[in-house]
Short mmCIF file of N, CA and C and ligand atoms in Angstrom, two decimals:
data_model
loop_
_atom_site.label_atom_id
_atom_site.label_comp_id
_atom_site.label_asym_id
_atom_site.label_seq_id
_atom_site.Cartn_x
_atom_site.Cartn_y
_atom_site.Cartn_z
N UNK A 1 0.86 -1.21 0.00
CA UNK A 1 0.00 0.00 0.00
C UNK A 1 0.89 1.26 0.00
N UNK A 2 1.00 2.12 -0.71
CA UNK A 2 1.36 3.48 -0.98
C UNK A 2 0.97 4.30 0.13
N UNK A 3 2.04 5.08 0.62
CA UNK A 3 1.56 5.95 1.89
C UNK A 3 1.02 7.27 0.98
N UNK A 4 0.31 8.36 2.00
CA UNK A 4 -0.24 9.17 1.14
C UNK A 4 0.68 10.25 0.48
N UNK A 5 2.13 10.56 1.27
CA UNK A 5 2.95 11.42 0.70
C UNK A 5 3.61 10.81 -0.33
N UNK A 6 3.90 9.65 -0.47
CA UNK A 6 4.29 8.86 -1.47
C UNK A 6 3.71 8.77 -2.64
N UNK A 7 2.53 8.95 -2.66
CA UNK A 7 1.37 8.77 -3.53
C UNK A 7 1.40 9.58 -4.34
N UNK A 8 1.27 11.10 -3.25
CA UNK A 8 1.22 12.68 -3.64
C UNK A 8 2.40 12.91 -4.55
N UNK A 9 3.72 12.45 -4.21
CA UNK A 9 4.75 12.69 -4.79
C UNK A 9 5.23 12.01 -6.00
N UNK A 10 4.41 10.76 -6.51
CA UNK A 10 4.40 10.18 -7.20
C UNK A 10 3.53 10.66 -8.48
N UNK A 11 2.54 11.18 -7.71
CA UNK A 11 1.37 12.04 -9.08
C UNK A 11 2.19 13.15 -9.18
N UNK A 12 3.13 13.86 -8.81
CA UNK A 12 3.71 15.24 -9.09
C UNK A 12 4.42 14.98 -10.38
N UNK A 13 5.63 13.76 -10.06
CA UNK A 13 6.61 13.56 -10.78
C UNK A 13 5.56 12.62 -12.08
N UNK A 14 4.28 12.45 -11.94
CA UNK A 14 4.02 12.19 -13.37
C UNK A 14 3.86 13.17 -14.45
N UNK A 15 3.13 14.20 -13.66
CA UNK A 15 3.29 15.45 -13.82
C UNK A 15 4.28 16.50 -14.15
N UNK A 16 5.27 16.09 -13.74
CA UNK A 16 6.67 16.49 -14.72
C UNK A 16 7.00 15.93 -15.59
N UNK A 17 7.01 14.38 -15.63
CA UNK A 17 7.14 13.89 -16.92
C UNK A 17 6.35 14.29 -18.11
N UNK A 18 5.08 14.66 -17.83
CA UNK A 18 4.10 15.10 -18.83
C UNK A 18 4.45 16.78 -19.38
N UNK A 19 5.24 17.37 -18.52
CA UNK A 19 5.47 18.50 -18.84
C UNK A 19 6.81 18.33 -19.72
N UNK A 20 7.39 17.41 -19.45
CA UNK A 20 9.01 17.19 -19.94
C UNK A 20 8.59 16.95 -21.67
N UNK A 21 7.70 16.30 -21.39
CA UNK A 21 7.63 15.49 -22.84
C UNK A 21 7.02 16.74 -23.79
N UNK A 22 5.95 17.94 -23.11
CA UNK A 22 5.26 19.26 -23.48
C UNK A 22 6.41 19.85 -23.88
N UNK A 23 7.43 19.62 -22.77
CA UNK A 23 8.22 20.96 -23.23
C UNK A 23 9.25 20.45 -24.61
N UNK A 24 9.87 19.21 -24.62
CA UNK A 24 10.28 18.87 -25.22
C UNK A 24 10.01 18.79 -26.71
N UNK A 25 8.00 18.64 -27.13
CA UNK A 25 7.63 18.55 -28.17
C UNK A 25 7.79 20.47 -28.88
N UNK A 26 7.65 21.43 -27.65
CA UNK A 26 7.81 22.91 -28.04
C UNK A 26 9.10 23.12 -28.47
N UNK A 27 10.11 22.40 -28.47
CA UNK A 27 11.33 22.44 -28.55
C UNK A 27 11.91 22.04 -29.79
N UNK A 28 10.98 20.78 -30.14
CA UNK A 28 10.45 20.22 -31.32
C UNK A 28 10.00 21.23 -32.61
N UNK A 29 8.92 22.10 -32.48
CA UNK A 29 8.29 22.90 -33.18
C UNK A 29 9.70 23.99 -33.34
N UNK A 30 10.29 24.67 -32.47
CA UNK A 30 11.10 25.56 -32.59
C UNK A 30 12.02 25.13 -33.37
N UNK A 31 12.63 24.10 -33.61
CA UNK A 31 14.18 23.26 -34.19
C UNK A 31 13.57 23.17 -35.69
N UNK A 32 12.03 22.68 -35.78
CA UNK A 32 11.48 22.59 -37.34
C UNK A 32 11.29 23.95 -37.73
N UNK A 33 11.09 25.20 -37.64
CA UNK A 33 11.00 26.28 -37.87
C UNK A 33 12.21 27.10 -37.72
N UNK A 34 13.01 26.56 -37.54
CA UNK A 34 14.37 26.96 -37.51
C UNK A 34 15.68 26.35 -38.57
N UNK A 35 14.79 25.38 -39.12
CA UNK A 35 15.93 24.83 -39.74
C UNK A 35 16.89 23.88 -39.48
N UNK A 36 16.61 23.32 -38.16
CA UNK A 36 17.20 22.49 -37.63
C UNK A 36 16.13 21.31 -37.77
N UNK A 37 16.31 20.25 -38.85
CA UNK A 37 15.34 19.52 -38.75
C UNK A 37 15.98 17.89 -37.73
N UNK A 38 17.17 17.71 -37.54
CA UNK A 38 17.76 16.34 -36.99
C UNK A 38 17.55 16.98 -35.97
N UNK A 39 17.41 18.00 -34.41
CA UNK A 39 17.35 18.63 -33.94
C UNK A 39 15.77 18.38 -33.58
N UNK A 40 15.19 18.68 -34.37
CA UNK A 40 13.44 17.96 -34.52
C UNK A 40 13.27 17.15 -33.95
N UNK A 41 13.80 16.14 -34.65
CA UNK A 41 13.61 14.80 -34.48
C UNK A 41 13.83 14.32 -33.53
N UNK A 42 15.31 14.92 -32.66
CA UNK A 42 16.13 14.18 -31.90
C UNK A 42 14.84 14.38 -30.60
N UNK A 43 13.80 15.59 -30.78
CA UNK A 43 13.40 16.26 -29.16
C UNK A 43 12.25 15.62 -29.50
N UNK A 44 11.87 15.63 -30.76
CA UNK A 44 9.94 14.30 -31.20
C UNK A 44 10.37 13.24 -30.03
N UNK A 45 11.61 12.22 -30.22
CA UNK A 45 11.72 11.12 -29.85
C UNK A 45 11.92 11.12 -28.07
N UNK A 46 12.66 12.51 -27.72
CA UNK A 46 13.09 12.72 -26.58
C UNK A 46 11.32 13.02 -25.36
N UNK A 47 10.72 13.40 -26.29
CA UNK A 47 9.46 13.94 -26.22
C UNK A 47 8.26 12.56 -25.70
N UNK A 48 8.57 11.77 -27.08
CA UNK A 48 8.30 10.17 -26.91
C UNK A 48 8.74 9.67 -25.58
N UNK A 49 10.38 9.49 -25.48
CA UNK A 49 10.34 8.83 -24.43
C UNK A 49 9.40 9.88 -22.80
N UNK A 50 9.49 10.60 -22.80
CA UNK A 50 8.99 11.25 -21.42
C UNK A 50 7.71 10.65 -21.39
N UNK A 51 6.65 10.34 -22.24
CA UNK A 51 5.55 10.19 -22.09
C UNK A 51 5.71 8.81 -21.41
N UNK A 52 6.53 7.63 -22.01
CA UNK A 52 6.83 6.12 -21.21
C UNK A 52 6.98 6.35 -20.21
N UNK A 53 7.80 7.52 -19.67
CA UNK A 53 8.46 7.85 -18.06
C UNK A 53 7.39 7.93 -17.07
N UNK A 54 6.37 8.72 -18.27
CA UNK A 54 5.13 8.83 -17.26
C UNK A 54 4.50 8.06 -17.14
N UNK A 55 4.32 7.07 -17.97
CA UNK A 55 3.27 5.89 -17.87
C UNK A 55 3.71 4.85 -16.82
N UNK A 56 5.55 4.79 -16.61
CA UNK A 56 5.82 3.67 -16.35
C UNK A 56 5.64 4.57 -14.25
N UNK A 57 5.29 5.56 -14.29
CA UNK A 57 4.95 5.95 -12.83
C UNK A 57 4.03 5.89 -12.31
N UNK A 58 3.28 5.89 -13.90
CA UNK A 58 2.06 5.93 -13.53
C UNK A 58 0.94 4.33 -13.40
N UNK A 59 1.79 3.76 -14.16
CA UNK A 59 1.48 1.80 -13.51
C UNK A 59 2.46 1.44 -12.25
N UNK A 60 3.42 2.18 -12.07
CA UNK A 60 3.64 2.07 -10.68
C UNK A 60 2.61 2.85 -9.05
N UNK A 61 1.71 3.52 -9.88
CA UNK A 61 1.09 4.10 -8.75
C UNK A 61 -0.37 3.37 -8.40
N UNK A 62 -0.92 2.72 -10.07
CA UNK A 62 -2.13 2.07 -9.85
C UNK A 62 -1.85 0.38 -9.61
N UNK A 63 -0.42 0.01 -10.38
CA UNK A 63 -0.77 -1.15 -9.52
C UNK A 63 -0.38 -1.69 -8.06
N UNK A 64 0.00 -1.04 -7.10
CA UNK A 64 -0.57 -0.44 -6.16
C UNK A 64 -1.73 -0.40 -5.42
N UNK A 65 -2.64 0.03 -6.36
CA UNK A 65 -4.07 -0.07 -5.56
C UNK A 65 -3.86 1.72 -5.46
N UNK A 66 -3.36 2.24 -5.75
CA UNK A 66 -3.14 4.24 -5.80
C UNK A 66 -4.01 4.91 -6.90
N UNK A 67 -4.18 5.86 -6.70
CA UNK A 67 -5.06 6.82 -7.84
C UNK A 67 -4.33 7.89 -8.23
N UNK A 68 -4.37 7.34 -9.41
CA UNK A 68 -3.43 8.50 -10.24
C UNK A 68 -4.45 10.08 -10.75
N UNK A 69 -3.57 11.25 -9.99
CA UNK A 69 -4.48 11.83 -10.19
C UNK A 69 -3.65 13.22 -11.46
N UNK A 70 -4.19 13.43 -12.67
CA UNK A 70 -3.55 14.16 -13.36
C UNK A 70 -3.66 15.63 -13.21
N UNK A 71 -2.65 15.84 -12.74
CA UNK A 71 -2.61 17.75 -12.92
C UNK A 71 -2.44 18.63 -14.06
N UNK A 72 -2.55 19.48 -13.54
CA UNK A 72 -2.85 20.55 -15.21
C UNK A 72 -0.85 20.66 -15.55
N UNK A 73 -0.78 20.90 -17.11
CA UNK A 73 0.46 20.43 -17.76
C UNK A 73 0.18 22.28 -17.82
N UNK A 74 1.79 23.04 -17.76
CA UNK A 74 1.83 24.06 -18.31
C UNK A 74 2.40 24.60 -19.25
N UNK A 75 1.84 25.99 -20.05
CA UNK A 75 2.80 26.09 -21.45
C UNK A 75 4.30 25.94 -21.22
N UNK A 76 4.75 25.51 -21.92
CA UNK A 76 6.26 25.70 -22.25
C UNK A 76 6.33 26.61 -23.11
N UNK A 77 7.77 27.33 -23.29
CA UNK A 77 8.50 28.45 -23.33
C UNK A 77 8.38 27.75 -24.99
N UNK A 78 8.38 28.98 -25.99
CA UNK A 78 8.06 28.45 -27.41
C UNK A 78 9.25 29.07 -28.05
N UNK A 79 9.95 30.16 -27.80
CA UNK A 79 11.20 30.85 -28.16
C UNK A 79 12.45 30.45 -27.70
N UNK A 80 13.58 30.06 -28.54
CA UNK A 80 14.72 30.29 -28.00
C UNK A 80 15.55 30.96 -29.02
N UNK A 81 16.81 31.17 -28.40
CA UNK A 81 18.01 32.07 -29.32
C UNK A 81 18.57 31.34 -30.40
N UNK A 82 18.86 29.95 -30.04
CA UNK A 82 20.00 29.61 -31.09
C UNK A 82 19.82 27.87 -30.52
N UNK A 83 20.60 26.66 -31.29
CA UNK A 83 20.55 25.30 -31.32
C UNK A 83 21.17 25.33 -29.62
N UNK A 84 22.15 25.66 -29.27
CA UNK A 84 23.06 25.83 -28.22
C UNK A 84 21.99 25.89 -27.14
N UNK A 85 21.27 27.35 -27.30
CA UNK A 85 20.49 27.85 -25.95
C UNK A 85 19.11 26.45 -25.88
N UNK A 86 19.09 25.98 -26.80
CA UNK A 86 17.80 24.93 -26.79
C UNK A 86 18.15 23.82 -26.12
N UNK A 87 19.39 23.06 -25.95
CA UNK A 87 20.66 21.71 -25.78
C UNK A 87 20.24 22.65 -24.26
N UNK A 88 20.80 23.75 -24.02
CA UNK A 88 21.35 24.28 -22.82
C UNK A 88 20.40 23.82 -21.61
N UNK A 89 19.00 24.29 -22.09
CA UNK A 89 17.78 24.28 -21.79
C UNK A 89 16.95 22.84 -21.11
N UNK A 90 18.07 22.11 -22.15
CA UNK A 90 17.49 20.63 -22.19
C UNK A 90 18.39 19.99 -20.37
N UNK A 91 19.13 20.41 -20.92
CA UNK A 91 20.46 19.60 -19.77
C UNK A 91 19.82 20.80 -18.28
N UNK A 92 19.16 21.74 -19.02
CA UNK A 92 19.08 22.18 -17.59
C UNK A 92 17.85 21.70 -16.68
N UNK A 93 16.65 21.74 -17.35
CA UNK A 93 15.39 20.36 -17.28
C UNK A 93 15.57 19.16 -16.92
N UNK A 94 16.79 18.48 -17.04
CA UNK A 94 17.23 17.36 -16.74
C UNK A 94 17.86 17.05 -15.40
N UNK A 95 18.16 18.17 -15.30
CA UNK A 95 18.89 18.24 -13.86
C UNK A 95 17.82 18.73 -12.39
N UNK A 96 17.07 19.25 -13.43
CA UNK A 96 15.99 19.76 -12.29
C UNK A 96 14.85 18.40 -12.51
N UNK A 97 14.68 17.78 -13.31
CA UNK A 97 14.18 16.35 -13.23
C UNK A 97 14.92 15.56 -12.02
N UNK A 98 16.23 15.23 -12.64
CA UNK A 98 16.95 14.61 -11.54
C UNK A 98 17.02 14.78 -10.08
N UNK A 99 17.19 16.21 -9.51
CA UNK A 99 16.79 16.53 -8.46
C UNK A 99 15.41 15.84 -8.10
N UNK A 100 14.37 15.91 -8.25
CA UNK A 100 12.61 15.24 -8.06
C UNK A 100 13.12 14.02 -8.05
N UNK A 101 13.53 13.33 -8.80
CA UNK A 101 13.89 11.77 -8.67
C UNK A 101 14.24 11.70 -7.43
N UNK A 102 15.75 12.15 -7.12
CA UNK A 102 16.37 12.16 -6.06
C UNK A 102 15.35 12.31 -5.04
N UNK A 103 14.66 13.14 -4.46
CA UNK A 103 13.92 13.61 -3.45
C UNK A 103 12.62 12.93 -3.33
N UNK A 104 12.10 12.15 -4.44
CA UNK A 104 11.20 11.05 -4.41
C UNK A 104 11.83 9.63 -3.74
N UNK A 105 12.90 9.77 -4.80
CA UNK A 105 13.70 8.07 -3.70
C UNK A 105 13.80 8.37 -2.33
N UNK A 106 14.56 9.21 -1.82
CA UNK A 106 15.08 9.80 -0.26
C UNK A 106 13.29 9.35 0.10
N UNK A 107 12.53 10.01 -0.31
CA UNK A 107 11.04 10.29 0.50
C UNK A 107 10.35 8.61 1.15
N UNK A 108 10.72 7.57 -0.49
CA UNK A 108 10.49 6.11 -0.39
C UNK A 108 11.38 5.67 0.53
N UNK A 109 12.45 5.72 0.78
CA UNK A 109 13.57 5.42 1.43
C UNK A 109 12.94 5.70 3.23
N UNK A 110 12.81 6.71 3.73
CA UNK A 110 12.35 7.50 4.55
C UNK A 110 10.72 6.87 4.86
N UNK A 111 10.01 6.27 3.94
CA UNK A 111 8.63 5.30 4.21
C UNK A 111 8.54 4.26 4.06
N UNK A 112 9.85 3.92 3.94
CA UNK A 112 10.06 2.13 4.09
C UNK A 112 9.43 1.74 3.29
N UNK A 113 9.21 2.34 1.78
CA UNK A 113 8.50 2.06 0.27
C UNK A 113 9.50 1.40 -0.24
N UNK A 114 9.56 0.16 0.01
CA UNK A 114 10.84 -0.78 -1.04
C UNK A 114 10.25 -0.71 -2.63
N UNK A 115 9.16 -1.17 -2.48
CA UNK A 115 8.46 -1.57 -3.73
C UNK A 115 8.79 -0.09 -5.20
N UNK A 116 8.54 0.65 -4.42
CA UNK A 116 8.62 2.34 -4.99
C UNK A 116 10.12 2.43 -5.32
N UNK A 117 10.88 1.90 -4.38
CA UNK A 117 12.57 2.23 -4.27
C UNK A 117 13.02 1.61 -5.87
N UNK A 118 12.36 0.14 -6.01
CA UNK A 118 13.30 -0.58 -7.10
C UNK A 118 12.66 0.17 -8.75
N UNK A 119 11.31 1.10 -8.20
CA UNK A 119 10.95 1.68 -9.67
C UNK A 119 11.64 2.89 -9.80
N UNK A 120 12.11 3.95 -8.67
CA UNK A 120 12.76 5.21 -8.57
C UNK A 120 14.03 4.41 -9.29
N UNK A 121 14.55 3.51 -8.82
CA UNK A 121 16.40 3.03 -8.98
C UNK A 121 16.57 2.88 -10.41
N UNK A 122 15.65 2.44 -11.20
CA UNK A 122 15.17 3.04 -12.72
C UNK A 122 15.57 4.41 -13.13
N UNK A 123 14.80 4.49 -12.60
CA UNK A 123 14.97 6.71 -13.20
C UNK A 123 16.00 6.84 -12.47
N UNK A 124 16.75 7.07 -11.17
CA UNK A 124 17.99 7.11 -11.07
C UNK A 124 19.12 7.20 -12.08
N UNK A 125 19.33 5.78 -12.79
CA UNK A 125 19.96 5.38 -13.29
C UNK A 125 19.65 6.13 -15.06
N UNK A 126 18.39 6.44 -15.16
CA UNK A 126 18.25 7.14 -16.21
C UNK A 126 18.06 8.02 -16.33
N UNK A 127 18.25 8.96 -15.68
CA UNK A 127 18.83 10.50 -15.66
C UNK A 127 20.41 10.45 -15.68
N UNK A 128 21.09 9.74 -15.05
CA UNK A 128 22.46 10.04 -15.20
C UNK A 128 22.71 10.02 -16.65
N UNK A 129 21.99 8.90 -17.88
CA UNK A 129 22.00 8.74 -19.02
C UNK A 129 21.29 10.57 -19.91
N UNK A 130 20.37 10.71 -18.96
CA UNK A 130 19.57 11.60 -19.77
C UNK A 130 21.14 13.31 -19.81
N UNK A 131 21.18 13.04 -18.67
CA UNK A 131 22.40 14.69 -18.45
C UNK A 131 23.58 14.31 -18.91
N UNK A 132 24.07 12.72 -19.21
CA UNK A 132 25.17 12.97 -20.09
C UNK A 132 25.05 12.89 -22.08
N UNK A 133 23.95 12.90 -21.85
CA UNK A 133 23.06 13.35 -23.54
C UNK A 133 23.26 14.47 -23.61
N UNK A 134 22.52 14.85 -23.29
CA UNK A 134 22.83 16.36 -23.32
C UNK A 134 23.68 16.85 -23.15
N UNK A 135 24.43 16.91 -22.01
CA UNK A 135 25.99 17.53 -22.04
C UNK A 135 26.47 17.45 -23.21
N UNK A 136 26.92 16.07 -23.82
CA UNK A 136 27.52 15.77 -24.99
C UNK A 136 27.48 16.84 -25.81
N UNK A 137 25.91 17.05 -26.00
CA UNK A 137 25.24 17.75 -26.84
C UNK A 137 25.77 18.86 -27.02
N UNK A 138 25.36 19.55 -26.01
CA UNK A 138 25.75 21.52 -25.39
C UNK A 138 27.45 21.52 -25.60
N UNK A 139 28.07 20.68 -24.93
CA UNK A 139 29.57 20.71 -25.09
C UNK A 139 29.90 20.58 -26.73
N UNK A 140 29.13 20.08 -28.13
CA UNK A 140 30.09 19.75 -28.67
C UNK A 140 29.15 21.18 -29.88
N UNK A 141 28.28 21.91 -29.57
CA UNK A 141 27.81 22.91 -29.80
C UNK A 141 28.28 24.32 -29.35
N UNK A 142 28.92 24.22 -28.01
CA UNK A 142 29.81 25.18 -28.03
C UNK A 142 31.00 25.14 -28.64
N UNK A 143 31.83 23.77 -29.13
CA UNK A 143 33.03 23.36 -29.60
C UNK A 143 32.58 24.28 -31.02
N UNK A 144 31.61 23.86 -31.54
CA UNK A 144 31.49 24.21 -33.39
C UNK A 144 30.92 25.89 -33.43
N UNK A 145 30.68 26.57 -31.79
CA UNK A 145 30.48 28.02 -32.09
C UNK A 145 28.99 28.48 -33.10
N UNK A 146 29.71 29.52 -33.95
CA UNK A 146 29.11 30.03 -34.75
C UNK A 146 28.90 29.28 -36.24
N UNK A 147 29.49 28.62 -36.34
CA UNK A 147 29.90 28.35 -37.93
C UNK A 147 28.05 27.22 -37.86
N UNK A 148 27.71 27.89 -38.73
CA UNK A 148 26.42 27.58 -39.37
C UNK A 148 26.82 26.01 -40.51
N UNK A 149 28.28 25.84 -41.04
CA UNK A 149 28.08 24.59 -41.79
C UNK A 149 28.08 23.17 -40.27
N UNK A 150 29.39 23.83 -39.65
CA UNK A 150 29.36 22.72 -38.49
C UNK A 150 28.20 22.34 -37.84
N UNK A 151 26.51 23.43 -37.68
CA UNK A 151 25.93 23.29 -37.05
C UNK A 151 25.29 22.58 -37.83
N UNK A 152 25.14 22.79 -39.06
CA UNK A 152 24.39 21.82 -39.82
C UNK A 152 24.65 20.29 -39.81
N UNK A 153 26.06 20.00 -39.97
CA UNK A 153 26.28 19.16 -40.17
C UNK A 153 26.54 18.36 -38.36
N UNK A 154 26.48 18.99 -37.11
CA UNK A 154 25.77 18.39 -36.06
C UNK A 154 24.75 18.06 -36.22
N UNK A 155 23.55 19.24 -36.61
CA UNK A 155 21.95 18.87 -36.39
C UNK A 155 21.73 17.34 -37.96
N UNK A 156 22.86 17.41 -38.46
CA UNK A 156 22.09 16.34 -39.27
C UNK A 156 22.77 14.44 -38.97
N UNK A 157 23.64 14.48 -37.94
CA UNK A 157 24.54 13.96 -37.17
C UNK A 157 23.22 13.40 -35.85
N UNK A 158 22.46 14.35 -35.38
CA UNK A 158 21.14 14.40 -34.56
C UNK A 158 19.81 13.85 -34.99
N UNK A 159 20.22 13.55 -36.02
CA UNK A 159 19.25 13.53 -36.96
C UNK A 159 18.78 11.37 -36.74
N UNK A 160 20.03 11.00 -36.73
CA UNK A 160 20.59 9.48 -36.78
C UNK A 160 19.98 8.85 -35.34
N UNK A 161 19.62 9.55 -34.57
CA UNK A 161 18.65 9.23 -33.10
C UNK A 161 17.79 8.08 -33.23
N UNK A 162 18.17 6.94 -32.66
CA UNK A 162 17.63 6.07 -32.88
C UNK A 162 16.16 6.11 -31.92
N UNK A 163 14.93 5.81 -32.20
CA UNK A 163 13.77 5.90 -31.09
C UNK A 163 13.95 5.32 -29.62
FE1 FEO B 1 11.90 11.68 -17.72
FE2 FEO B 1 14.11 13.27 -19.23
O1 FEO B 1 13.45 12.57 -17.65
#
């Protein structure tokens, strides 16, 4: 049985996932209107996975015997400056994801929620994957600067993202 702060904290972080995947698809729209179409693609799929993230919290909360309760998703930010500030953006979402993970496990940990512990130790382990994506990313976008052929030929390098 799911304690009730456990519960609570469990519908939040579905709730970020649902926003991750929102913000990610706006991120999406910006990269296709920009010219960055591998860039597109790479945040469609990145977008994709968040929605699994949420589902897979969210069959961790009902089977259970828990009620998943959905909160309101908010706009995401539809403008950015450049491929760089979008990567930047990403790794920085990720880290503030990671944090919630973190503070969800500690919370299971702290309610003697084993069951909860071995689904958090999941996302744990896949955020460390998610912030060294991105890093990669941002780091090898500041490496190529300004030069518009290098960026092209990253975003079409981005492009190769397997689902
Ligand atoms: Fe669901 Fe990108 O963390």
């Amino acid at each position: 049985m799911l304690s009730k702060t456990v519960l609570n904290a469990l519908n939040e972080q579905i709730q970020k996932e649902y926003y991750s995947s929102y913000l990610y698809l706006a991120m999406s729209a910006y990269c296709e209107a920009n010219n960055l179409p591998g860039s597109a693609r790479w945040m469609r799929i990145q977008s994709q996975e968040e929605l699994s993230h949420a589902m897979k919290l969210f069959d961790c909360v009902s089977d259970r015997g828990g009620r998943v309760v959905l909160k309101a998703i908010a706009q995401p930010p539809t403008e950015y400056k450049s491929a760089l500030d979008v990567f930047k953006k990403v790794l920085e979402h990720e880290k503030f994801v990671t944090a919630s993970i973190h503070k969800l496990y500690a919370l299971s940990v702290k309610e003697n929620d084993y069951a909860s512990q071995i689904v958090l130790q999941w996302f744990v382990t896949e955020q460390v994957e998610e912030e060294k994506n991105a890093t990669q990313i941002v780091e090898q976008l500041k490496t190529v600067g300004d030069s518009k052929t290098s960026i092209m030929l990253l975003d079409r390098h981005l492009a190769k993202r397997g689902a």
